[in-house]
Amino acid sequence: MMKSTFYRDVKRACLLSGALALFGLSGLLHTAHAQDDYPNRAIRIVVPFSPGGGGDAVVRYMSDKLAERLKQQIIVENKPGASGFIGAQIVATAAPDGYTLLMGFDGGIVVAPNMLNAPFNPVTDFAAVTKLNDATIILVANPTVPVKNINDIVALAKSKPEGLQFSSSGPGTTPHLAGELLALRTGIKLSHIPYKGGGQAVTDAVAGHFPIFFTVVPTVASYIKQGRLVAIAVAGDKRSPAWPDIPTIAELGVPDFNVSSWYGILAPAKTPKAIIDRLQKDIAAVLAIPEVRDRYLNNAFDPVASTPEAFAAQIKADYARWGQVVKDANLKQQ
């Protein structure tokens, strides 16, 4: 009896094991088929900004061409708010199947999470697809302020006990941290005036409500051309192709100063690598189209088509870098 029971149990275990193996194989085959068939429906790209802004434009410059290559509709969906956290969280918690993507930007992914309580981990909750572009950050001044270069700004700030005010499009943005980094590197006192977006900040800069202002080039290009704002320097490690006559802050004597903003595509963590690679390949092809590339360059966006690995490495490095700046500048976390 015991022998019969033993063989029966062994047979049952073998049958169960075989069934589980078949189930697992079926699941793998289904996943593989889903990846081979990708995409077979519309793809949603979540933009954590209001419509009409620079980040929104970045996606729309290339979405139609990407849809043509993927042979599926691309739906651009604006979900602004909470320093970009609302849109980012939607993607972080979405199914990792390649049909919900994030148009991420450095302010919401690597800067603000060092200052605010983010509902996601910027390094582990996303799969990097590709960086779309770098956006040149520029330091401008109101024409009534007697400054033409960084030395003038340093001298003026040191002549005032309260230092100088500067503004940006909001707390925890890359332009905000650019100002904090300038204060750290030069030893001057700068007081930040935060706005809830670049539009009103530009209007007040032109009106002379504060002396200097960090922002991305497209928001102030027309005012510089009209002479209503003065370009002091760009913040990156090289001059802007669109503005080659404007020096970098490092060229003007501030060591170790390299700040630019970036935009890129991210997917939920655990999205299959085959899907990530497919998206990167097609986006890179779109960015290489002369019409698309020229549209970026004409708006002071330097197109990039980095590998997923390179983009992931930059996100990790930038997150650590800005964390150190937040700490050195003694900026309070909220």
CSV table of C-alpha atoms in Angstrom, one decimal:
chain,number,residue,atom,x,y,z
A,1,MET,CA,0.0,0.0,0.0
A,2,MET,CA,2.8,2.4,0.9
A,3,LYS,CA,4.6,1.6,-2.3
A,4,SER,CA,1.5,2.2,-4.3
A,5,THR,CA,0.9,5.6,-2.6
A,6,PHE,CA,4.6,6.5,-3.2
A,7,TYR,CA,4.4,5.9,-6.9
A,8,ARG,CA,1.0,7.7,-7.2
A,9,ASP,CA,2.5,10.8,-5.4
A,10,VAL,CA,5.5,10.7,-7.7
A,11,LYS,CA,3.3,10.5,-10.8
A,12,ARG,CA,1.2,13.4,-9.5
A,13,ALA,CA,4.3,15.5,-8.8
A,14,CYS,CA,5.6,14.8,-12.3
A,15,LEU,CA,2.3,15.7,-13.9
A,16,LEU,CA,2.2,18.9,-11.8
A,17,SER,CA,5.7,19.8,-12.7
A,18,GLY,CA,5.1,19.2,-16.3
A,19,ALA,CA,2.0,21.3,-16.2
A,20,LEU,CA,3.9,24.2,-14.5
A,21,ALA,CA,6.7,23.9,-17.1
A,22,LEU,CA,4.2,24.1,-19.9
A,23,PHE,CA,2.5,27.0,-18.3
A,24,GLY,CA,5.8,28.8,-17.9
A,25,LEU,CA,6.8,28.0,-21.4
A,26,SER,CA,3.4,29.3,-22.6
A,27,GLY,CA,4.0,32.5,-20.6
A,28,LEU,CA,7.4,33.0,-22.1
A,29,LEU,CA,6.1,32.3,-25.6
A,30,HIS,CA,3.3,34.8,-25.0
A,31,THR,CA,5.7,37.5,-23.8
A,32,ALA,CA,8.1,36.8,-26.7
A,33,HIS,CA,5.1,37.1,-29.1
A,34,ALA,CA,4.0,40.3,-27.5
A,35,GLN,CA,7.5,41.8,-28.0
A,36,ASP,CA,7.7,40.6,-31.6
A,37,ASP,CA,4.3,42.0,-32.3
A,38,TYR,CA,5.2,45.4,-30.6
A,39,PRO,CA,3.6,47.8,-31.2
A,40,ASN,CA,0.1,46.6,-32.0
A,41,ARG,CA,-1.9,49.5,-30.6
A,42,ALA,CA,-1.5,53.2,-29.8
A,43,ILE,CA,1.4,54.4,-27.6
A,44,ARG,CA,0.8,57.1,-25.1
A,45,ILE,CA,3.6,59.5,-24.2
A,46,VAL,CA,2.9,61.4,-21.0
A,47,VAL,CA,4.3,64.9,-20.9
A,48,PRO,CA,4.6,66.4,-17.3
A,49,PHE,CA,4.1,70.0,-18.5
A,50,SER,CA,1.2,72.1,-19.7
A,51,PRO,CA,0.6,72.2,-23.4
A,52,GLY,CA,2.6,74.7,-25.4
A,53,GLY,CA,5.8,74.7,-23.3
A,54,GLY,CA,9.3,73.7,-24.4
A,55,GLY,CA,9.0,70.2,-23.2
A,56,ASP,CA,5.7,69.7,-24.9
A,57,ALA,CA,7.2,70.9,-28.2
A,58,VAL,CA,10.1,68.5,-27.9
A,59,VAL,CA,7.8,65.5,-28.1
A,60,ARG,CA,5.6,67.0,-30.8
A,61,TYR,CA,8.5,67.8,-33.0
A,62,MET,CA,9.1,64.1,-33.5
A,63,SER,CA,5.9,62.2,-32.6
A,64,ASP,CA,4.3,62.2,-36.0
A,65,LYS,CA,7.5,60.8,-37.7
A,66,LEU,CA,7.8,58.2,-34.9
A,67,ALA,CA,4.2,57.2,-35.4
A,68,GLU,CA,4.9,56.7,-39.1
A,69,ARG,CA,7.9,54.4,-38.3
A,70,LEU,CA,6.0,52.4,-35.7
A,71,LYS,CA,2.9,52.3,-37.8
A,72,GLN,CA,0.8,53.1,-34.7
A,73,GLN,CA,-0.8,56.2,-33.3
A,74,ILE,CA,1.3,58.3,-30.8
A,75,ILE,CA,-0.9,60.0,-28.2
A,76,VAL,CA,0.8,62.9,-26.5
A,77,GLU,CA,-0.9,63.5,-23.1
A,78,ASN,CA,-0.2,66.4,-20.9
A,79,LYS,CA,-0.2,65.8,-17.1
A,80,PRO,CA,1.4,68.8,-15.5
A,81,GLY,CA,1.8,69.5,-11.8
A,82,ALA,CA,3.9,68.9,-8.7
A,83,SER,CA,7.2,69.6,-10.3
A,84,GLY,CA,6.5,67.0,-13.0
A,85,PHE,CA,5.9,64.3,-10.4
A,86,ILE,CA,2.2,63.7,-11.4
A,87,GLY,CA,3.1,62.7,-15.0
A,88,ALA,CA,6.2,60.8,-13.9
A,89,GLN,CA,4.2,58.8,-11.3
A,90,ILE,CA,1.6,57.8,-13.9
A,91,VAL,CA,4.3,56.2,-16.0
A,92,ALA,CA,6.3,54.7,-13.0
A,93,THR,CA,3.1,52.7,-12.0
A,94,ALA,CA,2.0,51.8,-15.6
A,95,ALA,CA,2.2,48.3,-17.0
A,96,PRO,CA,5.8,47.7,-18.3
A,97,ASP,CA,4.7,46.9,-21.8
A,98,GLY,CA,6.0,49.8,-23.8
A,99,TYR,CA,2.6,51.4,-24.4
A,100,THR,CA,2.9,54.2,-21.7
A,101,LEU,CA,6.1,56.3,-21.9
A,102,LEU,CA,7.3,59.4,-20.2
A,103,MET,CA,8.8,62.5,-21.8
A,104,GLY,CA,11.1,63.0,-18.8
A,105,PHE,CA,13.2,66.1,-18.1
A,106,ASP,CA,16.1,66.6,-15.8
A,107,GLY,CA,14.2,69.0,-13.5
A,108,GLY,CA,11.6,66.4,-12.6
A,109,ILE,CA,13.8,63.3,-12.7
A,110,VAL,CA,17.1,64.2,-11.2
A,111,VAL,CA,16.8,67.7,-9.6
A,112,ALA,CA,13.5,68.1,-7.9
A,113,PRO,CA,13.6,64.6,-6.3
A,114,ASN,CA,16.6,65.8,-4.3
A,115,MET,CA,14.6,68.6,-2.8
A,116,LEU,CA,11.0,67.3,-2.7
A,117,ASN,CA,9.5,64.0,-1.5
A,118,ALA,CA,9.0,62.3,-4.9
A,119,PRO,CA,6.5,59.4,-5.1
A,120,PHE,CA,9.0,57.4,-7.2
A,121,ASN,CA,12.7,56.5,-7.3
A,122,PRO,CA,14.2,58.2,-10.4
A,123,VAL,CA,16.9,55.6,-10.8
A,124,THR,CA,15.0,52.3,-10.1
A,125,ASP,CA,11.4,53.0,-11.1
A,126,PHE,CA,12.1,53.8,-14.8
A,127,ALA,CA,13.8,52.2,-17.8
A,128,ALA,CA,15.8,54.7,-19.8
A,129,VAL,CA,15.0,54.6,-23.5
A,130,THR,CA,17.0,57.5,-25.0
A,131,LYS,CA,17.9,61.1,-24.4
A,132,LEU,CA,16.1,63.2,-27.0
A,133,ASN,CA,18.2,66.4,-26.7
A,134,ASP,CA,20.1,68.8,-24.5
A,135,ALA,CA,18.7,72.3,-24.0
A,136,THR,CA,21.0,75.2,-23.5
A,137,ILE,CA,20.6,77.1,-20.3
A,138,ILE,CA,21.4,80.8,-20.4
A,139,LEU,CA,22.1,83.6,-17.9
A,140,VAL,CA,20.5,86.8,-18.9
A,141,ALA,CA,20.2,90.3,-17.3
A,142,ASN,CA,17.9,93.2,-17.6
A,143,PRO,CA,19.5,96.0,-19.7
A,144,THR,CA,19.2,98.5,-16.8
A,145,VAL,CA,21.5,96.4,-14.6
A,146,PRO,CA,25.2,97.4,-15.1
A,147,VAL,CA,26.5,94.0,-15.9
A,148,LYS,CA,28.0,92.6,-19.1
A,149,ASN,CA,29.8,89.5,-17.8
A,150,ILE,CA,30.3,87.2,-14.8
A,151,ASN,CA,32.9,89.5,-13.2
A,152,ASP,CA,30.4,92.4,-13.2
A,153,ILE,CA,27.8,90.2,-11.6
A,154,VAL,CA,30.2,89.0,-8.9
A,155,ALA,CA,31.3,92.6,-8.2
A,156,LEU,CA,27.7,93.9,-8.0
A,157,ALA,CA,26.6,91.1,-5.7
A,158,LYS,CA,29.5,91.7,-3.4
A,159,SER,CA,28.8,95.4,-3.3
A,160,LYS,CA,25.3,94.7,-1.8
A,161,PRO,CA,24.9,93.3,1.7
A,162,GLU,CA,21.8,91.4,0.6
A,163,GLY,CA,23.4,90.1,-2.6
A,164,LEU,CA,21.5,89.8,-5.8
A,165,GLN,CA,18.1,88.3,-6.6
A,166,PHE,CA,17.8,85.8,-9.5
A,167,SER,CA,14.7,84.0,-10.8
A,168,SER,CA,13.9,80.7,-12.5
A,169,SER,CA,10.9,78.8,-13.7
A,170,GLY,CA,10.4,77.2,-10.3
A,171,PRO,CA,12.0,75.6,-7.2
A,172,GLY,CA,13.9,72.4,-7.9
A,173,THR,CA,14.3,73.2,-11.6
A,174,THR,CA,17.7,73.0,-13.4
A,175,PRO,CA,17.8,76.8,-13.9
A,176,HIS,CA,17.2,77.2,-10.1
A,177,LEU,CA,20.1,74.9,-9.3
A,178,ALA,CA,22.3,76.7,-11.9
A,179,GLY,CA,21.9,79.9,-9.9
A,180,GLU,CA,22.7,78.0,-6.6
A,181,LEU,CA,25.8,76.5,-8.3
A,182,LEU,CA,26.9,80.0,-9.5
A,183,ALA,CA,26.7,81.3,-6.0
A,184,LEU,CA,28.7,78.3,-4.7
A,185,ARG,CA,31.4,78.6,-7.4
A,186,THR,CA,31.9,82.4,-7.0
A,187,GLY,CA,31.2,82.9,-3.3
A,188,ILE,CA,28.5,85.4,-3.9
A,189,LYS,CA,25.1,85.7,-2.3
A,190,LEU,CA,22.1,85.0,-4.6
A,191,SER,CA,18.5,85.0,-3.5
A,192,HIS,CA,16.1,82.8,-5.5
A,193,ILE,CA,12.8,84.1,-6.7
A,194,PRO,CA,10.8,81.1,-7.8
A,195,TYR,CA,8.0,81.1,-10.4
A,196,LYS,CA,5.5,78.5,-11.4
A,197,GLY,CA,6.6,78.5,-15.0
A,198,GLY,CA,8.9,80.3,-17.4
A,199,GLY,CA,6.4,82.6,-19.0
A,200,GLN,CA,5.7,84.9,-16.1
A,201,ALA,CA,9.4,84.8,-15.0
A,202,VAL,CA,10.4,86.1,-18.5
A,203,THR,CA,7.8,88.8,-18.4
A,204,ASP,CA,9.0,90.0,-15.0
A,205,ALA,CA,12.7,89.8,-16.1
A,206,VAL,CA,11.9,92.1,-19.1
A,207,ALA,CA,10.0,94.4,-16.7
A,208,GLY,CA,13.1,94.7,-14.5
A,209,HIS,CA,11.6,93.1,-11.4
A,210,PHE,CA,14.9,91.3,-10.7
A,211,PRO,CA,18.4,91.7,-12.2
A,212,ILE,CA,19.4,88.3,-13.5
A,213,PHE,CA,17.6,85.2,-14.7
A,214,PHE,CA,18.5,81.6,-15.6
A,215,THR,CA,16.3,79.8,-18.2
A,216,VAL,CA,16.5,77.8,-21.4
A,217,VAL,CA,17.4,79.7,-24.5
A,218,PRO,CA,14.0,79.3,-26.4
A,219,THR,CA,12.1,81.2,-23.7
A,220,VAL,CA,14.2,84.4,-24.1
A,221,ALA,CA,15.6,84.3,-27.6
A,222,SER,CA,13.3,86.9,-29.0
A,223,TYR,CA,13.9,89.3,-26.1
A,224,ILE,CA,17.6,89.0,-26.6
A,225,LYS,CA,17.3,89.8,-30.3
A,226,GLN,CA,15.1,92.8,-29.4
A,227,GLY,CA,17.6,94.1,-26.9
A,228,ARG,CA,15.1,93.8,-24.0
A,229,LEU,CA,17.3,91.3,-22.2
A,230,VAL,CA,21.1,91.0,-22.2
A,231,ALA,CA,22.8,87.6,-22.8
A,232,ILE,CA,25.6,87.1,-20.2
A,233,ALA,CA,26.7,83.5,-20.8
A,234,VAL,CA,25.4,80.0,-21.5
A,235,ALA,CA,25.8,77.5,-18.7
A,236,GLY,CA,26.9,74.4,-20.6
A,237,ASP,CA,30.4,73.1,-21.3
A,238,LYS,CA,30.3,74.4,-24.9
A,239,ARG,CA,28.7,77.3,-26.8
A,240,SER,CA,25.2,76.9,-28.2
A,241,PRO,CA,25.3,76.2,-32.0
A,242,ALA,CA,22.3,78.6,-32.3
A,243,TRP,CA,24.2,81.3,-30.3
A,244,PRO,CA,27.9,80.9,-31.0
A,245,ASP,CA,28.9,84.4,-30.0
A,246,ILE,CA,27.7,83.9,-26.4
A,247,PRO,CA,30.5,82.6,-24.1
A,248,THR,CA,30.1,79.9,-21.6
A,249,ILE,CA,30.2,80.6,-17.8
A,250,ALA,CA,33.3,78.5,-17.6
A,251,GLU,CA,35.0,80.6,-20.3
A,252,LEU,CA,34.3,83.7,-18.2
A,253,GLY,CA,36.3,82.3,-15.3
A,254,VAL,CA,34.0,80.1,-13.2
A,255,PRO,CA,35.7,76.7,-12.9
A,256,ASP,CA,33.8,73.4,-13.0
A,257,PHE,CA,30.6,74.9,-14.3
A,258,ASN,CA,28.6,72.8,-16.7
A,259,VAL,CA,24.8,72.9,-16.5
A,260,SER,CA,22.4,72.0,-19.3
A,261,SER,CA,18.9,70.7,-19.3
A,262,TRP,CA,17.8,67.6,-21.1
A,263,TYR,CA,14.7,65.8,-22.3
A,264,GLY,CA,14.4,62.1,-22.9
A,265,ILE,CA,12.0,59.1,-23.2
A,266,LEU,CA,11.6,56.7,-20.2
A,267,ALA,CA,9.4,53.6,-19.7
A,268,PRO,CA,8.3,51.9,-16.6
A,269,ALA,CA,11.0,49.7,-14.9
A,270,LYS,CA,10.9,46.0,-16.1
A,271,THR,CA,9.8,46.9,-19.6
A,272,PRO,CA,11.4,44.2,-21.8
A,273,LYS,CA,14.7,45.1,-23.3
A,274,ALA,CA,13.6,44.2,-26.8
A,275,ILE,CA,10.9,46.9,-26.6
A,276,ILE,CA,13.3,49.4,-25.2
A,277,ASP,CA,15.8,48.7,-28.0
A,278,ARG,CA,13.1,48.9,-30.6
A,279,LEU,CA,12.0,52.3,-29.4
A,280,GLN,CA,15.5,53.7,-29.1
A,281,LYS,CA,16.3,52.6,-32.6
A,282,ASP,CA,13.2,54.2,-34.1
A,283,ILE,CA,13.6,57.4,-32.2
A,284,ALA,CA,17.2,57.7,-33.2
A,285,ALA,CA,16.2,57.3,-36.8
A,286,VAL,CA,13.6,60.0,-36.4
A,287,LEU,CA,16.1,62.4,-34.8
A,288,ALA,CA,18.4,61.9,-37.8
A,289,ILE,CA,15.7,63.1,-40.3
A,290,PRO,CA,17.0,66.6,-41.5
A,291,GLU,CA,13.6,68.2,-41.1
A,292,VAL,CA,13.3,67.0,-37.5
A,293,ARG,CA,16.9,67.7,-36.6
A,294,ASP,CA,16.7,71.3,-38.1
A,295,ARG,CA,13.6,72.0,-36.1
A,296,TYR,CA,15.3,71.1,-32.9
A,297,LEU,CA,18.5,73.1,-33.7
A,298,ASN,CA,16.5,76.1,-34.8
A,299,ASN,CA,14.9,76.2,-31.3
A,300,ALA,CA,18.3,75.8,-29.5
A,301,PHE,CA,17.7,72.1,-28.7
A,302,ASP,CA,20.8,69.9,-29.5
A,303,PRO,CA,19.3,66.6,-30.7
A,304,VAL,CA,20.8,63.4,-29.1
A,305,ALA,CA,20.0,59.8,-29.6
A,306,SER,CA,21.9,58.1,-26.7
A,307,THR,CA,21.7,54.4,-26.0
A,308,PRO,CA,19.5,53.2,-23.1
A,309,GLU,CA,22.7,52.4,-21.2
A,310,ALA,CA,24.2,55.8,-21.7
A,311,PHE,CA,21.0,57.6,-20.7
A,312,ALA,CA,20.6,55.5,-17.6
A,313,ALA,CA,24.2,56.2,-16.6
A,314,GLN,CA,23.6,60.0,-17.0
A,315,ILE,CA,20.4,59.9,-15.0
A,316,LYS,CA,22.2,58.1,-12.1
A,317,ALA,CA,25.2,60.5,-12.3
A,318,ASP,CA,23.1,63.7,-12.5
A,319,TYR,CA,20.9,62.6,-9.6
A,320,ALA,CA,24.0,62.2,-7.4
A,321,ARG,CA,25.5,65.4,-8.7
A,322,TRP,CA,22.5,67.6,-8.0
A,323,GLY,CA,22.0,65.9,-4.6
A,324,GLN,CA,25.5,67.2,-3.7
A,325,VAL,CA,24.7,70.7,-4.9
A,326,VAL,CA,21.5,70.7,-2.9
A,327,LYS,CA,23.5,69.6,0.2
A,328,ASP,CA,26.3,72.1,-0.4
A,329,ALA,CA,23.8,75.0,-0.9
A,330,ASN,CA,21.9,73.9,2.2
A,331,LEU,CA,18.6,73.8,0.3
A,332,LYS,CA,15.8,72.5,2.5
A,333,GLN,CA,14.1,69.4,1.4
A,334,GLN,CA,10.3,69.6,1.5
